[in-house]
GROMACS .gro file of C-alpha atoms in nm:
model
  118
    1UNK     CA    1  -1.277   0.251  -5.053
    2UNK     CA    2  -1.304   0.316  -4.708
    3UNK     CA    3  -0.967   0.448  -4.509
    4UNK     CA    4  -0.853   0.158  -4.257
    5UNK     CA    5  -0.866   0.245  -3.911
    6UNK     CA    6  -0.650   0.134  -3.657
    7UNK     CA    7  -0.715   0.061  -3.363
    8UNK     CA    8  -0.519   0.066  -3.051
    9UNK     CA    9  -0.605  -0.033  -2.743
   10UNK     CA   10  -0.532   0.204  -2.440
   11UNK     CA   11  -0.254   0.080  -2.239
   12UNK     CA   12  -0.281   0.113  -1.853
   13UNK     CA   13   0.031   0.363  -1.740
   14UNK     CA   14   0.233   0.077  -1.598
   15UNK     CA   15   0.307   0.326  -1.325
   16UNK     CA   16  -0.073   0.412  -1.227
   17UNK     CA   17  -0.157   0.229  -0.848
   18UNK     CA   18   0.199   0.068  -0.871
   19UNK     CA   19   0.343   0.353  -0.689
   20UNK     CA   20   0.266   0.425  -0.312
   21UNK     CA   21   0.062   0.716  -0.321
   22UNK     CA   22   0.185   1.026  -0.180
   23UNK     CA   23   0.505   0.831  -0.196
   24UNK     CA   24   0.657   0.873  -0.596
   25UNK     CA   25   0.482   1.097  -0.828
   26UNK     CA   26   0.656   0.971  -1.099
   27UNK     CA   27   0.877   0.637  -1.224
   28UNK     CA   28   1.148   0.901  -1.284
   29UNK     CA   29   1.172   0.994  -0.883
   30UNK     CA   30   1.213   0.662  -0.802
   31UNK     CA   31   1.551   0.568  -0.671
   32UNK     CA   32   1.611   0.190  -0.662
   33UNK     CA   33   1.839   0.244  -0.372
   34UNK     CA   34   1.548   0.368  -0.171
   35UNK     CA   35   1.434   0.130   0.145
   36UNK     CA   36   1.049   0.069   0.186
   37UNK     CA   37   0.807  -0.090   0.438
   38UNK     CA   38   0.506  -0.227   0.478
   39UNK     CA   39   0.339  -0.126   0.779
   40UNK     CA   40  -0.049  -0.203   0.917
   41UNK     CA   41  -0.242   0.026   1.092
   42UNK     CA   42  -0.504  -0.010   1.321
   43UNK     CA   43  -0.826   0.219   1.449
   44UNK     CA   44  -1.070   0.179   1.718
   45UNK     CA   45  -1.321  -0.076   1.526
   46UNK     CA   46  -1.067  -0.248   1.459
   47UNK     CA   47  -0.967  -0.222   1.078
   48UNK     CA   48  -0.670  -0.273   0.926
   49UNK     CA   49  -0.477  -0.060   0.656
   50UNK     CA   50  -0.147  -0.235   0.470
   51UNK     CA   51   0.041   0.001   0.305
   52UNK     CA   52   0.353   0.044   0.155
   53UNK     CA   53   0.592   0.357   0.227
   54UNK     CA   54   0.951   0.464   0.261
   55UNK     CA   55   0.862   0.662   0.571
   56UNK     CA   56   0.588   0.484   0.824
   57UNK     CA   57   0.546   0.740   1.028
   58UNK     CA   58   0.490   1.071   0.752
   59UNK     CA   59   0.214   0.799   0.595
   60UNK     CA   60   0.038   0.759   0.956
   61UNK     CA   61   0.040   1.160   1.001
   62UNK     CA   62  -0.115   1.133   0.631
   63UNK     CA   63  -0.413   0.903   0.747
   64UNK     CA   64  -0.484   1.092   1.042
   65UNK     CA   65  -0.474   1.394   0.883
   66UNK     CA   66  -0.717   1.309   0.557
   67UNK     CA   67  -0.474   1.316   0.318
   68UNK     CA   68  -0.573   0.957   0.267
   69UNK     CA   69  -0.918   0.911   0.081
   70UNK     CA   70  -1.033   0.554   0.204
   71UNK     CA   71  -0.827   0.585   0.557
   72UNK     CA   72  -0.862   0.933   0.654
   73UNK     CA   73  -1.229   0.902   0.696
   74UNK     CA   74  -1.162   0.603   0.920
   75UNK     CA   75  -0.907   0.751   1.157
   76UNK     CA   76  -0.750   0.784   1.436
   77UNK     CA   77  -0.509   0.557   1.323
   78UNK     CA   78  -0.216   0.365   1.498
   79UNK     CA   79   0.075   0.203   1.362
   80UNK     CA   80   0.047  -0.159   1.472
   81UNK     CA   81   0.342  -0.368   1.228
   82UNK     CA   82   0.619  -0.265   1.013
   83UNK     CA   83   0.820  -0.501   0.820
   84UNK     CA   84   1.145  -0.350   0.650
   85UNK     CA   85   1.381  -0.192   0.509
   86UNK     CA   86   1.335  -0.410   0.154
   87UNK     CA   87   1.338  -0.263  -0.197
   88UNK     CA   88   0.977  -0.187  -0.348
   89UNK     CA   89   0.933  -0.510  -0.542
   90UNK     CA   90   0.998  -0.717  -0.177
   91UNK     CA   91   0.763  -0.473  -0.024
   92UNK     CA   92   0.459  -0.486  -0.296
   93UNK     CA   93   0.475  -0.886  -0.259
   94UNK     CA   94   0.477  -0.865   0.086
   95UNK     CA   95   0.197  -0.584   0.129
   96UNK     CA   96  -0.005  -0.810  -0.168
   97UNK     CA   97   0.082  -1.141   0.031
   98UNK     CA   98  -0.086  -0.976   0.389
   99UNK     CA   99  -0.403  -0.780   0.174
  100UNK     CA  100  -0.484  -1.172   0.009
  101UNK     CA  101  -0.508  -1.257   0.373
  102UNK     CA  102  -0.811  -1.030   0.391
  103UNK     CA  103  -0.774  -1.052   0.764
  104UNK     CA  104  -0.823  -1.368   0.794
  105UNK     CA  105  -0.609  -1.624   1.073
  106UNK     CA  106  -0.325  -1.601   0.778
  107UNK     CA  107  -0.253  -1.208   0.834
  108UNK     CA  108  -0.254  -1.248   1.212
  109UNK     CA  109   0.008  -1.553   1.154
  110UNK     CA  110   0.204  -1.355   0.938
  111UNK     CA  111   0.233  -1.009   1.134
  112UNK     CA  112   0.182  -1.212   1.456
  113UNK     CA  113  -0.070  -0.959   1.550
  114UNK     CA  114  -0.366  -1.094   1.797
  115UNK     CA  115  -0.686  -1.113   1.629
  116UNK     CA  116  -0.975  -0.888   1.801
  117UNK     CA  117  -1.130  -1.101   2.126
  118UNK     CA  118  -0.864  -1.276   2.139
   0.00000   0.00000   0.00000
């Protein structure tokens, strides 16, 4: 008869995207003692980036400089909002709370920005 194969499906690295990028390499670095924030930054058109990082302003240097794939091809960037010190699991809810938002009168509410032509 034919050998049985088993499968098993390919679990997603827990880790993978959970992380801030350019933040924690791995779930051994992290130090639960460590404060994050959640900052939003801003160009000249007018988008917004919501990121998570334990260091706002070595994150906005990132963007600007290209370090960033989706942002640094959008830059100059500005830091517009930071919310913080919190641990990581306040600041993911918080940064997924504001990116559900997707810009809408919500995330102005919430980071009491003012909405563009306004």
């Amino acid at each position: 008869p034919a050998a049985a194969r088993l499968i098993i499906p390919h679990l997603r690295d827990r880790w993978f995207k959970s992380t801030p990028r350019n933040q924690v390499y791995s779930h051994q670095m992290q130090d639960s003692a460590s404060a994050y924030y959640v900052y939003v930054l801003s160009n000249p058109a007018h988008r917004h980036y919501i990121g998570i990082s334990d260091n706002p302003a070595r994150r906005l240097a990132q963007h600007n400089s290209g370090v960033s794939q989706w942002a640094g091809t959008r830059g100059p960037w500005q830091l517009v909002w930071q919310q913080g010190p919190m641990s990581l699991s306040q600041a993911r809810k918080l940064e997924h709370l504001l990116k559900r938002q997707k810009g809408g009168k919500g995330f102005y509410r919430i980071t009491g920005l003012q909405p563009p032509g306004s």
